[in-house]
Amino acid sequence: MTEPLLHLHRPAVASDEGLPLANGLMGALVWGDGAPLNISLDRTDLWDLREVLEFSATDYRFADVAEKHRAGDHDALIESLERPYYRPGPTKIPAGRIEITLPGARFCSASLDIDDPLATVDLGVGTVAVRVAATAFVGMISIAAPEAQLSLRAPAFGGRPDGWKAPAGFDASHADVWDLGYPPPDIHADDDGEAFLQQGYGGFAFAVALGWRKHSLETTAVWSIATSEETDDPLALARLRVTDAFETGSAGIAEEHRRWWSEYWSRAQVSLPDPAIERQYRLDMYKFGAAARRGAPPISLQGPWTVDNGRLPPWKGDYHHDLNTQMTYWPALTANQIDADAGFLDWLWDTRDACRAWTRQFFEVDGLNVPMSADLRNRQIGGWRQYTHSLGSSAWLAHHFDQHWRFTRDHEFLAQRAYPYLAEVCTFIDQISRTRDEAGWRSVLLSSSPEIHGNTPAAWFDRLTNYDLTLFRHTLQSAADMADELGLGDEAQHWRRVWGELPPLSVDDETGLDIAPGEPLAESHRHFSHLLAIYPLGDIDPWRTQREANIARQSLALLDQLGTSMWMGYSFAWLACLKARCRDGDGALAALRAFADGFVLPNSFHANGDFANKGYSTAVFRAFTLEGNCAAAQAVHEMLLQSHNGIVRLFPALPTAWHDVGFSGLRAEGDLTITAAVADDRLRNVTIVSGINQLVRVALRGSDVPITIILEAGTPLSLDPETLLGLEGH
C-alpha cells in the first residue's frame, strides 16, 4: 500500500503542525503525542464583529488624512488608523478542542489520506481516525481501542488558564483569547457526551456538541458546531446534528464524503517528474479543496484552521485584500474548480453594501472600493494606514470577476455579476482620480504600493504608484471589453476615455518597472506590488513584444540582484509564477523548491517565515497563512498551461529536467478544458474541449507562433503524436 503523502513519524507538537481536515465551514487539526491527542476545532464564521469606532468619526475622510499626512501629523494618523488593529477585536475566534486519552498510549505515526480525507493516528495501544464530513456539518471520530476518554475543551475566553505560557517568538498575534472579555462557557455533560455554549460579542453565541458511543473494543464520536446566526438555540442545533449523524450512520456520511472528494480530484490532475514538487502541489490543492466551498465564508488568512494555543490568530485571521485573498484563489480557475472560485465572488458581491458605505464615507465618492484588511462582513478593521486604505484593493478583486468570466464565458455571469461589479469599481477610479498632475494626467491625493516603506510616512506617494496605476488601467480596460461584449458602446467609450487620461506605467531603462515615477525597487522586499502588470494581470506580456519581454526580464533581474533576505514564503511562490510567465521554467522550479524546503511546516502549511533558519530569509519566524500554498500550486499551473491575451500556451515553462510531464482537465480562458502530455521531451497528445463554438489560438510547446484551431461546443479535438510532430515548433 502506498504511504499517504502526509505521514508524520514524530508527533505534531502544536496545532499549526496538525493534520488538516475541513469542509469549507468546519475545520479540524489533529495533533499531539497521545497524552492527549488533540483535535482543534474551527468554524469559518466564528467571528468577533465589534465595530471600530474610529472609522465612524467625522474626520475619518481621505481628504483629512491627506491633509494630516502633508502637515506631518503622522502620530495622529497612527493613533486613529492603525492603533485599533492592535486591540483584541474584531477578530476571527477559535472553537475549542477535543482531547482523547488512551491508557498506555505512545505516539507511533500519523497520516492523512487526501484522496478520501481521513486523519489516522497510531498510538500503539490503538488507533484514532478523524474525518470532517465533506457534505454534512459534522466531524467524526473512530477509536479502535478498548478504553478511551474524550473531553471537550472550550477556548479560554473566561480567563488565563493556570500554567499557561505564551508561545516563544513573534507569532503575528495581537492578543490572547481571554482579552476579548467573554464570560466563561456554559458547560453541559452526561454519560453520552459533552457540550458548551459560548457567548461572544454583541449577542453572538456558538455551541459545540460532542457525542460518543462506547463499545467493548471501539468508540465512535461525532461533533458539530452551531451559531446564533443559524438559530436562537445553537446548543440544541449542535446536539441535534450529532444525534442525526449517529442515526444516519457513519457509512452513509462517509460514502457522501468519498463521492464529493472523488469529484473534486477528477476535475483536474497533474503529473510531474519531481516527487517533492508534485507532493507539495497535491497537498496544496487538497487544502484548497478543504477550505474553499461555495455557501461558506471565503478563505481567510488561516481558513478553517484557526490556531489553538490560547492566542488570537495571526493578523486576526482576517481578510487581507492586498495579496492574501487574491493569491489564495489563484489556482481555482486553472484547476477547474469553478464553483469554489464562485464562492469567493459571491461573498464579494454580497458585501458590496458595506464597501459602498465605506467608500462614500471615507473617500466621499461614488462607486466601490474595498478596505484592504476586513472582517467577515468586509468592513474596515485597520492596520498599516497606507494599505488598509489603499486605492487599488477593489480593482485587484475585480480582476477575479474578470478572470471568472474569461475562463467560463458565462454570459449570464458577465451581465449580472462581472460587469456590474467592475463598473462600480471603475466609477470609484474615475471619481478618485479627478485631480491632474503637472503633465495633465489624472492623479490622486495619495497613492501607495504594498508594503513598500512599511508604515512610515514615505509609504504614501504624491504620484500614482505602479501598483495603483496598473490596477486602475487594467480594470478600466477590462470593463470596456465587457461593455463591448454586452453591447454597451457608450459605457465602453467612457471607460476607455478615463483609461486614456491616466499616465503610462513608470519604467526604468535598466531596472524595469518602478515602484513609482523615479523610484525603482531599492532593497529586498517581500511584496512585488510593483510587478502586478507582469503577473497576475498580464498587461506586460513577455510573449507579445520584445519591449515587454525586456521590461519583464529587467524587473526580475532586479529582484534577483537585491536578493531574498526580506522575503516571505509567498514571495518565492509569486516569483515562481513570474518566472513561469517569463518562460523561465528552471527559475520557477528553483523558487518552488526554495518555498517547499524553507517555508513549509511538516504538515505542508505555509509558515511565512524561514522558520528553520535555513538562510533563505532573515524573517525567521512562523505564522501560518494559506496564500503561499495556493500561489505555489498556481505556479505549477503556469509552468504547464497559460492562457492570456488571446493565446493558449501548452507547456510554456517546463524546467530542463522535466522530460515527462502531463495534465488532464486543466482549464484555460475561453471555456476550454485541456489534457496534454510530454514524454521523452516530445509533445505526445493534446485533447481540447470547448464549451462554445469558437476559433482558438494555441501555441504548442517550443513555439512562439500559435496555430488556429476550430472547436465545436462539447466536441473533443485530439491531436495525435504524428500531427503534433509536424506542428511542434511551428
XYZ file of C-alpha atoms in Angstrom:
730
model
C 0.000 0.000 0.000
C 1.333 3.456 -0.912
C 2.223 5.632 2.053
C -0.012 8.720 2.289
C 1.528 11.956 1.039
C 1.341 13.386 4.549
C 2.895 10.981 7.032
C 4.337 12.075 10.372
C 6.808 9.877 12.227
C 7.048 12.397 15.050
C 4.065 13.940 16.790
C 2.874 17.401 15.844
C 3.518 19.429 18.986
C 1.419 22.465 18.035
C -1.913 22.959 16.342
C -0.388 24.632 13.274
C 1.504 21.383 12.610
C -1.631 19.244 12.872
C -3.223 17.154 10.159
C -5.777 19.463 8.474
C -9.362 18.446 7.755
C -12.212 20.718 6.631
C -15.340 21.154 4.539
C -15.236 24.924 3.961
C -17.289 25.696 7.072
C -15.944 23.332 9.735
C -12.262 22.593 10.226
C -10.095 20.416 12.447
C -6.397 19.988 13.200
C -5.275 16.632 14.607
C -2.112 16.864 16.693
C -0.373 15.801 19.886
C 1.562 12.826 21.221
C -1.402 10.903 22.566
C -1.206 12.295 26.072
C -3.584 13.636 24.957
C -4.330 13.531 21.256
C -5.910 16.854 20.318
C -8.472 17.755 17.693
C -8.543 21.549 17.435
C -11.922 22.694 16.157
C -12.900 25.599 13.954
C -15.788 27.080 12.060
C -15.096 29.782 9.498
C -17.929 32.112 10.508
C -16.892 32.333 14.181
C -16.024 36.000 14.481
C -15.944 38.832 16.972
C -17.530 41.550 14.827
C -17.297 44.560 17.119
C -17.146 47.821 15.193
C -14.145 50.132 15.197
C -15.485 53.484 16.367
C -12.620 55.476 14.865
C -13.891 54.525 11.425
C -17.165 56.302 12.082
C -15.573 59.588 13.183
C -16.428 62.794 11.334
C -12.792 63.386 10.393
C -12.389 59.870 9.015
C -12.055 61.110 5.461
C -9.398 60.638 2.797
C -9.035 64.388 2.333
C -8.425 64.884 6.062
C -5.927 62.026 6.112
C -4.025 63.556 3.191
C -4.009 66.943 4.914
C -2.646 65.493 8.163
C -0.052 63.490 6.258
C 1.237 66.560 4.450
C 1.243 68.519 7.709
C 3.437 65.847 9.291
C 0.820 64.799 11.853
C 1.775 61.146 11.493
C 1.285 60.192 15.140
C -2.362 61.224 14.939
C -2.831 59.082 11.842
C -1.237 56.090 13.524
C -3.470 56.563 16.555
C -6.705 56.719 14.560
C -5.990 54.402 11.615
C -3.529 51.806 12.915
C -3.871 51.520 16.684
C -7.378 49.984 16.532
C -5.944 46.929 14.775
C -3.899 46.054 17.826
C -6.935 45.707 20.050
C -8.257 42.175 20.539
C -11.391 42.629 18.436
C -12.669 42.459 15.800
C -11.090 39.083 15.047
C -11.611 35.504 13.965
C -12.061 33.296 17.049
C -11.314 29.605 17.720
C -13.873 26.939 18.636
C -12.021 24.825 21.201
C -10.707 21.286 21.070
C -11.431 17.635 21.727
C -8.890 15.760 23.829
C -8.574 11.977 23.522
C -6.639 9.865 26.009
C -5.879 6.161 25.650
C -4.277 4.456 28.683
C -0.712 3.474 27.798
C -0.714 5.438 24.548
C 2.552 6.187 22.796
C 2.774 8.014 19.511
C 3.851 5.788 16.636
C 2.761 7.647 13.496
C 0.124 9.874 11.972
C -1.040 10.173 8.391
C -3.553 11.975 6.218
C -5.191 10.369 3.205
C -6.057 13.278 0.907
C -7.976 11.255 -1.707
C -10.632 10.247 0.817
C -9.616 12.685 3.560
C -9.103 10.843 6.812
C -6.527 11.532 9.513
C -5.256 8.400 11.249
C -3.049 8.332 14.343
C -1.388 5.161 15.621
C -0.965 5.377 19.396
C 0.385 1.885 19.957
C -2.497 0.630 22.085
C -4.992 1.724 19.457
C -5.690 3.982 16.514
C -7.753 7.127 16.167
C -9.307 8.070 12.813
C -10.818 11.517 12.266
C -12.908 12.857 9.402
C -14.672 16.166 8.736
C -17.617 15.248 6.541
C -17.486 16.892 3.126
C -21.247 17.326 2.859
C -22.523 17.496 6.453
C -21.996 19.820 9.415
C -20.244 17.164 11.488
C -16.863 15.714 12.286
C -16.467 12.023 13.062
C -14.032 10.059 15.221
C -13.406 6.328 15.311
C -11.211 4.971 18.113
C -10.035 1.366 17.862
C -9.025 0.715 21.463
C -10.634 -0.984 24.458
C -10.545 2.166 26.556
C -10.785 5.803 25.510
C -11.518 9.005 27.336
C -12.859 12.006 25.424
C -13.293 15.524 26.719
C -14.388 18.787 25.139
C -12.413 21.927 25.974
C -13.758 25.396 25.253
C -11.302 28.188 24.393
C -10.105 30.027 27.500
C -12.305 33.059 26.857
C -13.158 33.252 30.563
C -9.592 33.825 31.744
C -5.972 32.742 31.524
C -5.555 29.052 32.407
C -3.232 28.135 35.250
C 0.251 27.381 33.989
C -0.354 28.788 30.516
C 2.778 30.005 28.747
C 2.795 32.241 25.709
C 4.420 30.787 22.585
C 8.018 31.890 22.181
C 8.950 34.390 19.481
C 6.955 36.524 17.077
C 3.691 34.888 16.033
C 1.795 37.840 14.465
C -0.918 37.587 17.131
C -2.025 40.761 18.874
C -3.777 39.340 21.943
C -4.879 36.278 23.886
C -8.380 34.823 23.663
C -9.316 35.958 27.184
C -8.565 39.559 26.232
C -11.875 39.623 24.341
C -13.706 39.791 27.663
C -16.194 36.982 27.094
C -17.770 35.140 30.037
C -16.828 31.506 30.733
C -18.813 28.984 28.672
C -21.952 27.253 29.837
C -20.819 23.606 30.052
C -23.046 20.525 29.773
C -22.065 16.874 30.243
C -23.703 13.454 30.550
C -22.737 9.827 30.007
C -23.004 10.121 26.227
C -21.229 13.393 25.551
C -20.284 16.931 26.411
C -21.223 20.343 25.061
C -20.739 24.016 25.748
C -22.430 27.268 24.821
C -20.149 30.284 24.471
C -21.407 33.866 24.472
C -19.408 36.157 22.221
C -19.611 39.829 21.349
C -22.822 41.704 20.670
C -25.233 38.844 21.218
C -23.324 36.378 19.060
C -23.029 32.885 20.514
C -21.842 29.498 19.362
C -22.120 25.976 20.692
C -20.033 22.843 20.286
C -21.517 19.427 20.955
C -19.594 16.147 21.207
C -21.379 12.822 21.484
C -19.968 9.306 21.747
C -20.989 5.695 21.657
C -18.683 3.307 23.523
C -18.395 -0.394 22.750
C -16.088 -3.072 24.089
C -13.267 -2.557 21.595
C -14.069 0.760 19.973
C -15.580 4.182 20.491
C -17.266 6.306 17.863
C -17.829 10.023 18.334
C -19.376 12.911 16.441
C -19.040 16.655 16.930
C -20.796 19.673 15.473
C -20.729 23.446 15.855
C -23.739 25.763 15.550
C -24.106 29.534 15.885
C -26.721 32.093 16.818
C -26.726 33.229 13.191
C -28.463 29.930 12.341
C -30.840 29.549 15.264
C -31.949 31.023 18.567
C -30.698 27.857 20.282
C -27.285 26.891 18.876
C -26.703 24.338 21.633
C -29.833 22.418 20.681
C -28.936 22.567 16.982
C -25.379 21.315 17.544
C -26.706 18.436 19.641
C -29.360 17.629 17.040
C -26.742 17.375 14.299
C -24.740 14.965 16.427
C -27.808 12.825 17.128
C -28.839 12.837 13.467
C -25.349 11.734 12.419
C -25.488 8.739 14.741
C -28.909 7.825 13.376
C -27.786 8.230 9.756
C -24.707 6.149 10.431
C -21.080 6.734 9.606
C -21.197 4.586 6.466
C -23.656 6.844 4.658
C -21.863 10.039 5.648
C -18.514 8.528 4.649
C -19.879 7.499 1.256
C -21.095 11.034 0.507
C -17.741 12.340 1.707
C -15.893 9.943 -0.589
C -18.090 10.881 -3.544
C -17.536 14.626 -3.039
C -13.777 14.270 -2.906
C -13.699 11.884 -5.865
C -15.494 14.509 -7.937
C -13.126 17.211 -6.698
C -9.991 15.333 -7.711
C -11.498 14.161 -11.015
C -11.835 17.695 -12.360
C -8.102 18.135 -12.925
C -4.924 16.126 -12.388
C -1.243 16.942 -12.743
C 1.662 14.503 -13.158
C 5.159 15.842 -12.515
C 8.568 14.121 -12.683
C 9.677 15.868 -9.476
C 8.200 13.946 -6.497
C 8.766 16.745 -3.983
C 7.066 19.396 -6.111
C 4.184 17.090 -7.055
C 3.711 16.203 -3.374
C 3.565 19.854 -2.355
C 1.213 20.643 -5.238
C -1.230 17.888 -4.300
C -1.178 18.845 -0.633
C -1.776 22.478 -1.552
C -4.682 21.623 -3.823
C -6.050 19.389 -1.061
C -6.015 22.307 1.361
C -7.736 24.479 -1.226
C -10.463 21.883 -1.691
C -10.906 21.531 2.052
C -11.061 25.280 2.666
C -12.986 26.631 -0.357
C -16.666 25.861 -0.551
C -19.500 27.796 -2.152
C -22.006 28.766 0.510
C -19.358 29.010 3.227
C -17.256 32.080 4.050
C -14.323 32.587 1.678
C -10.847 31.553 2.732
C -9.343 33.967 5.248
C -5.688 34.026 6.289
C -5.844 30.652 8.028
C -9.103 29.466 6.507
C -10.807 26.759 8.609
C -7.724 26.138 10.743
C -7.579 28.855 13.398
C -4.604 28.485 15.723
C -5.318 26.761 19.041
C -2.719 27.940 21.552
C -4.533 30.437 23.746
C -3.713 33.280 21.384
C -5.864 35.005 18.808
C -4.879 34.021 15.270
C -2.014 35.673 13.368
C -3.105 39.013 11.927
C -6.576 38.399 13.426
C -7.271 35.633 10.904
C -8.831 38.350 8.776
C -9.257 39.065 5.074
C -6.224 40.818 3.593
C -7.017 42.129 0.108
C -3.552 43.326 -0.915
C -2.256 39.866 -1.795
C -3.646 37.193 0.506
C -7.223 36.623 -0.655
C -6.167 37.076 -4.265
C -3.301 34.568 -4.118
C -5.447 32.104 -2.223
C -7.864 31.872 -5.156
C -5.230 31.999 -7.917
C -5.284 28.244 -8.639
C -9.067 27.845 -8.697
C -9.828 28.505 -12.353
C -6.942 26.652 -13.978
C -7.621 23.710 -11.645
C -11.198 23.704 -12.983
C -12.661 24.403 -9.537
C -15.207 26.871 -10.873
C -17.669 26.549 -8.024
C -15.005 27.185 -5.402
C -13.940 30.327 -7.238
C -17.564 31.453 -7.456
C -17.860 31.183 -3.680
C -15.280 33.936 -3.255
C -17.061 36.119 -5.795
C -20.416 35.504 -4.104
C -19.014 36.936 -0.874
C -17.531 39.973 -2.610
C -20.886 40.546 -4.287
C -22.903 40.084 -1.103
C -20.729 42.513 0.899
C -20.941 45.378 -1.612
C -23.267 47.449 0.570
C -20.710 47.602 3.381
C -17.977 48.501 0.900
C -20.102 51.132 -0.831
C -20.893 52.754 2.513
C -17.209 52.817 3.425
C -16.279 54.237 0.012
C -18.853 57.007 0.315
C -17.917 57.826 3.922
C -14.128 57.776 3.661
C -13.379 58.701 0.059
C -16.516 60.836 -0.444
C -17.056 59.487 -3.950
C -19.423 57.061 -5.634
C -18.523 53.594 -6.754
C -16.861 50.756 -4.930
C -13.599 50.326 -3.100
C -12.863 47.607 -0.547
C -10.885 48.001 2.678
C -7.629 46.081 2.447
C -7.948 44.464 5.892
C -11.509 43.404 6.549
C -13.726 41.341 8.811
C -16.257 38.695 7.847
C -18.621 41.427 6.600
C -15.843 43.050 4.523
C -15.686 46.071 6.840
C -12.577 48.108 7.587
C -10.687 46.910 10.680
C -7.491 48.948 10.399
C -3.783 48.229 10.245
C -0.945 49.925 8.410
C -2.724 53.005 7.158
C -1.255 53.253 3.669
C -2.532 49.801 2.688
C -5.721 49.382 4.695
C -6.874 52.498 2.846
C -5.349 51.537 -0.487
C -6.944 52.844 -3.665
C -6.335 49.620 -5.575
C -7.907 46.915 -3.420
C -11.254 46.687 -5.201
C -9.554 46.800 -8.589
C -7.415 43.767 -7.740
C -10.516 41.945 -6.521
C -12.343 42.969 -9.696
C -9.692 41.063 -11.643
C -11.133 37.860 -10.187
C -14.569 38.667 -11.641
C -12.903 39.345 -14.985
C -10.943 36.097 -14.880
C -14.021 34.075 -13.948
C -15.806 35.483 -16.991
C -12.861 34.856 -19.292
C -12.419 31.264 -18.125
C -16.115 30.331 -18.166
C -17.570 32.576 -20.903
C -20.739 32.594 -18.831
C -22.738 35.479 -20.321
C -25.260 35.492 -17.506
C -22.413 35.902 -15.017
C -20.929 38.642 -17.202
C -24.159 40.620 -17.382
C -25.379 40.131 -13.830
C -22.186 39.976 -11.781
C -18.868 40.663 -13.504
C -19.637 43.833 -15.422
C -21.786 45.440 -12.697
C -19.003 44.858 -10.164
C -16.305 46.241 -12.445
C -18.473 49.194 -13.421
C -18.783 50.217 -9.778
C -15.042 49.869 -9.269
C -14.419 51.943 -12.397
C -16.784 54.626 -11.101
C -14.611 54.824 -7.998
C -11.459 55.001 -10.129
C -12.970 57.738 -12.284
C -14.044 59.888 -9.337
C -10.994 59.375 -7.097
C -8.591 60.386 -9.888
C -10.109 63.721 -10.913
C -7.052 65.791 -9.892
C -4.333 66.378 -12.501
C -0.563 66.286 -12.282
C 1.781 68.807 -13.875
C 1.685 66.908 -17.169
C -2.108 66.891 -17.252
C -2.528 63.212 -16.372
C -5.091 62.055 -13.860
C -3.728 61.779 -10.336
C -4.813 61.156 -6.728
C -4.260 62.748 -3.317
C -2.148 59.858 -2.020
C -1.032 56.565 -3.510
C 0.774 53.531 -2.072
C 2.380 50.240 -3.081
C 2.040 47.369 -0.604
C 4.098 47.203 1.509
C 6.932 49.423 0.309
C 8.430 51.549 3.122
C 6.334 49.721 5.718
C 4.078 52.113 7.603
C 6.477 55.043 7.509
C 5.383 58.377 6.026
C 7.401 57.523 2.906
C 4.910 54.754 2.105
C 2.494 57.350 0.775
C 3.372 58.815 -2.607
C 2.193 62.084 -4.136
C 2.012 60.462 -7.569
C 0.328 57.276 -8.677
C 2.378 54.206 -7.899
C 2.653 51.490 -10.499
C 0.551 49.319 -8.171
C -2.450 51.641 -8.163
C -1.899 52.702 -11.740
C -1.717 49.244 -13.282
C -4.804 48.179 -11.324
C -6.691 51.268 -12.476
C -5.684 50.794 -16.096
C -6.354 47.070 -16.165
C -9.789 47.371 -14.576
C -10.874 50.148 -16.923
C -9.737 48.183 -19.973
C -11.450 45.021 -18.734
C -14.675 46.914 -18.062
C -14.548 48.433 -21.548
C -14.109 44.979 -23.095
C -17.047 43.680 -21.072
C -19.211 46.627 -22.070
C -18.406 45.921 -25.718
C -19.406 42.284 -25.235
C -22.719 43.416 -23.752
C -23.382 45.986 -26.477
C -22.908 48.951 -24.130
C -20.901 51.102 -26.508
C -21.247 54.407 -24.656
C -20.050 52.884 -21.400
C -17.125 51.188 -23.127
C -16.147 54.515 -24.674
C -16.321 56.252 -21.287
C -14.075 53.714 -19.557
C -11.552 53.954 -22.401
C -11.572 57.742 -22.150
C -10.753 57.561 -18.434
C -8.068 54.968 -19.226
C -6.543 57.328 -21.776
C -6.273 60.102 -19.189
C -4.119 58.003 -16.867
C -0.335 58.201 -17.157
C 1.692 55.302 -18.557
C 3.442 52.916 -16.198
C 6.766 54.154 -14.862
C 9.599 52.113 -16.374
C 13.336 52.474 -15.789
C 15.545 51.741 -18.797
C 17.787 49.455 -16.732
C 15.704 48.077 -13.855
C 12.269 47.696 -15.405
C 9.093 48.551 -13.538
C 9.433 51.209 -10.849
C 7.604 51.467 -7.551
C 6.585 54.988 -8.558
C 7.992 57.549 -11.002
C 11.703 57.922 -10.322
C 11.793 55.253 -7.599
C 12.921 51.768 -8.577
C 12.892 48.976 -6.020
C 15.939 49.662 -3.851
C 16.067 46.750 -1.407
C 14.932 43.198 -0.898
C 11.193 43.230 -0.275
C 8.574 40.531 0.288
C 5.787 42.098 -1.779
C 6.161 42.505 -5.543
C 3.322 45.001 -5.759
C 5.071 46.963 -8.497
C 5.084 43.892 -10.754
C 1.344 43.215 -10.967
C 1.406 44.284 -14.608
C 3.503 41.185 -15.342
C 1.693 38.788 -13.044
C -1.131 38.259 -12.391
C -2.601 40.971 -14.646
C -0.620 40.188 -17.787
C -0.624 43.747 -19.129
C 3.099 43.414 -19.711
C 3.306 40.171 -21.636
C 6.822 38.797 -22.263
C 5.408 36.677 -25.095
C 3.929 39.600 -27.012
C 6.658 42.146 -27.843
C 10.386 42.458 -27.315
C 9.900 45.635 -25.296
C 7.559 43.878 -22.899
C 9.954 40.946 -22.650
C 12.794 43.337 -21.817
C 10.771 45.121 -19.122
C 9.853 41.809 -17.519
C 13.411 40.483 -17.743
C 14.879 43.649 -16.221
C 12.296 43.700 -13.443
C 13.004 40.124 -12.413
C 16.749 40.632 -12.749
C 16.482 43.413 -10.165
C 14.653 41.055 -7.796
C 17.461 38.537 -8.227
C 20.082 41.215 -7.679
C 18.518 42.525 -4.467
C 18.182 39.024 -3.042
C 15.689 37.267 -0.811
C 16.780 38.446 2.632
C 13.436 40.137 3.359
C 11.163 37.687 1.587
C 8.365 35.518 2.931
C 7.382 32.096 1.677
C 4.675 33.540 -0.553
C 7.345 35.696 -2.214
C 9.025 32.565 -3.587
C 5.673 31.213 -4.772
C 4.909 34.512 -6.518
C 8.390 34.551 -8.026
C 7.722 31.088 -9.443
C 4.603 32.457 -11.158
C 6.551 35.425 -12.504
C 9.379 33.217 -13.759
C 6.920 30.888 -15.460
C 5.171 33.808 -17.142
C 8.613 34.895 -18.383
C 9.329 31.430 -19.881
C 11.905 30.577 -17.211
C 10.957 27.074 -16.141
C 14.231 26.458 -14.332
C 13.802 29.680 -12.369
C 10.233 28.761 -11.478
C 11.330 25.327 -10.289
C 14.133 26.788 -8.171
C 11.672 29.154 -6.497
C 9.225 26.326 -5.780
C 11.980 24.182 -4.309
C 13.018 27.027 -2.015
C 9.398 27.502 -0.963
C 8.900 23.825 -0.147
C 12.251 23.481 1.590
C 12.334 26.633 3.684
C 8.817 27.848 4.351
C 6.585 24.813 4.765
C 5.788 23.173 8.099
C 5.777 19.353 8.359
C 2.032 19.282 7.652
C 2.541 21.353 4.444
C 1.276 24.677 5.889
C 2.973 27.855 4.661
C 4.748 29.396 7.682
C 5.522 32.800 6.081
C 8.978 32.951 7.662
C 12.166 30.931 7.206
C 11.218 29.239 10.474
C 14.070 26.690 10.460
C 16.619 29.422 9.677
C 17.893 27.769 6.511
C 19.254 31.035 5.157
C 16.576 31.886 2.629
C 15.435 34.965 4.545
C 16.182 36.967 7.663
C 12.477 36.677 8.560
C 12.961 33.766 10.951
C 9.523 33.152 12.445
C 6.395 31.099 11.853
C 2.864 32.358 11.371
C 0.754 30.113 9.202
C -1.296 31.544 6.329
C -2.674 29.803 3.236
C -1.962 32.162 0.343
C 1.618 30.914 -0.110
C 0.401 27.349 -0.563
C -2.160 28.363 -3.166
C 0.254 30.594 -5.074
C 2.717 27.696 -5.227
C 0.016 25.489 -6.745
C -0.750 28.147 -9.326
C 2.937 28.374 -10.233
C 2.799 24.719 -11.265
C -0.221 25.513 -13.434
C 1.643 28.416 -15.048
C 4.524 26.096 -15.943
C 2.150 23.664 -17.653
C -0.559 25.852 -19.180
C -1.007 29.564 -19.738
C -3.876 31.453 -21.328
C -3.778 35.216 -21.568
C -4.120 37.900 -24.189
C -5.929 35.583 -26.573
C -3.425 32.723 -26.784
C -3.380 29.348 -25.030
C 0.158 28.080 -24.419
C 0.886 24.417 -23.728
C 3.882 23.642 -21.506
C 5.256 27.191 -21.800
C 7.777 26.981 -18.950
C 8.983 23.437 -18.414
C 12.253 23.071 -16.496
C 15.035 21.448 -18.499
C 14.965 18.469 -16.110
C 11.297 17.718 -16.757
C 11.193 15.280 -19.681
C 7.912 13.529 -18.862
C 5.010 15.601 -17.601
C 1.287 15.810 -18.152
C -2.047 17.096 -17.009
C -5.719 16.392 -17.535
C -8.716 18.647 -17.123
C -6.909 21.938 -16.626
C -8.969 24.906 -17.727
C -7.910 27.808 -19.932
C -9.521 31.096 -20.883
C -12.331 30.676 -23.374
C -14.160 27.862 -21.530
C -11.532 25.353 -22.613
C -10.663 22.129 -20.813
C -7.342 20.638 -21.868
C -5.476 17.374 -21.426
C -1.893 17.111 -22.662
C 1.324 15.194 -22.083
C 5.022 15.417 -22.826
C 7.016 12.174 -22.980
C 10.722 11.916 -23.740
C 10.759 15.671 -24.292
C 8.165 15.497 -27.069
C 4.566 16.650 -27.023
C 2.687 13.354 -27.332
C -1.007 14.137 -27.079
C -3.366 17.056 -26.736
C -7.132 16.994 -26.272
C -9.139 20.215 -26.090
C -12.819 20.521 -25.255
C -14.615 23.843 -25.650
C -17.889 24.829 -24.069
C -18.690 27.113 -27.015
C -18.162 27.197 -30.780
C -15.023 29.214 -31.426
C -11.656 29.687 -33.067
C -8.800 29.185 -30.598
C -5.168 30.210 -30.955
C -2.884 27.623 -29.387
C 0.899 27.812 -29.056
C 2.367 24.350 -28.721
C 5.435 23.605 -26.666
C 8.513 25.263 -28.090
C 6.583 27.630 -30.321
C 6.012 31.358 -30.135
C 3.641 31.249 -33.095
C 0.136 29.993 -32.335
C -1.885 27.783 -34.606
C -5.603 28.412 -35.083
C -7.992 25.596 -34.227
C -11.724 25.409 -34.938
C -13.656 23.999 -31.990
C -17.282 22.949 -31.748
C -19.002 23.100 -28.374
C -18.724 19.832 -26.483
C -16.771 18.007 -29.206
C -13.258 16.990 -28.108
C -10.451 17.760 -30.526
C -7.492 15.415 -30.195
C -4.109 15.896 -31.796
C -2.170 12.637 -32.157
C 1.628 12.302 -31.895
C 2.150 12.307 -35.665
C 0.150 15.504 -36.119
C 1.886 17.119 -33.166
C 5.298 16.192 -34.555
C 4.507 18.230 -37.618
C 3.132 21.158 -35.649
C 5.533 21.361 -32.694
C 7.877 24.300 -33.076
C 5.592 25.705 -35.798
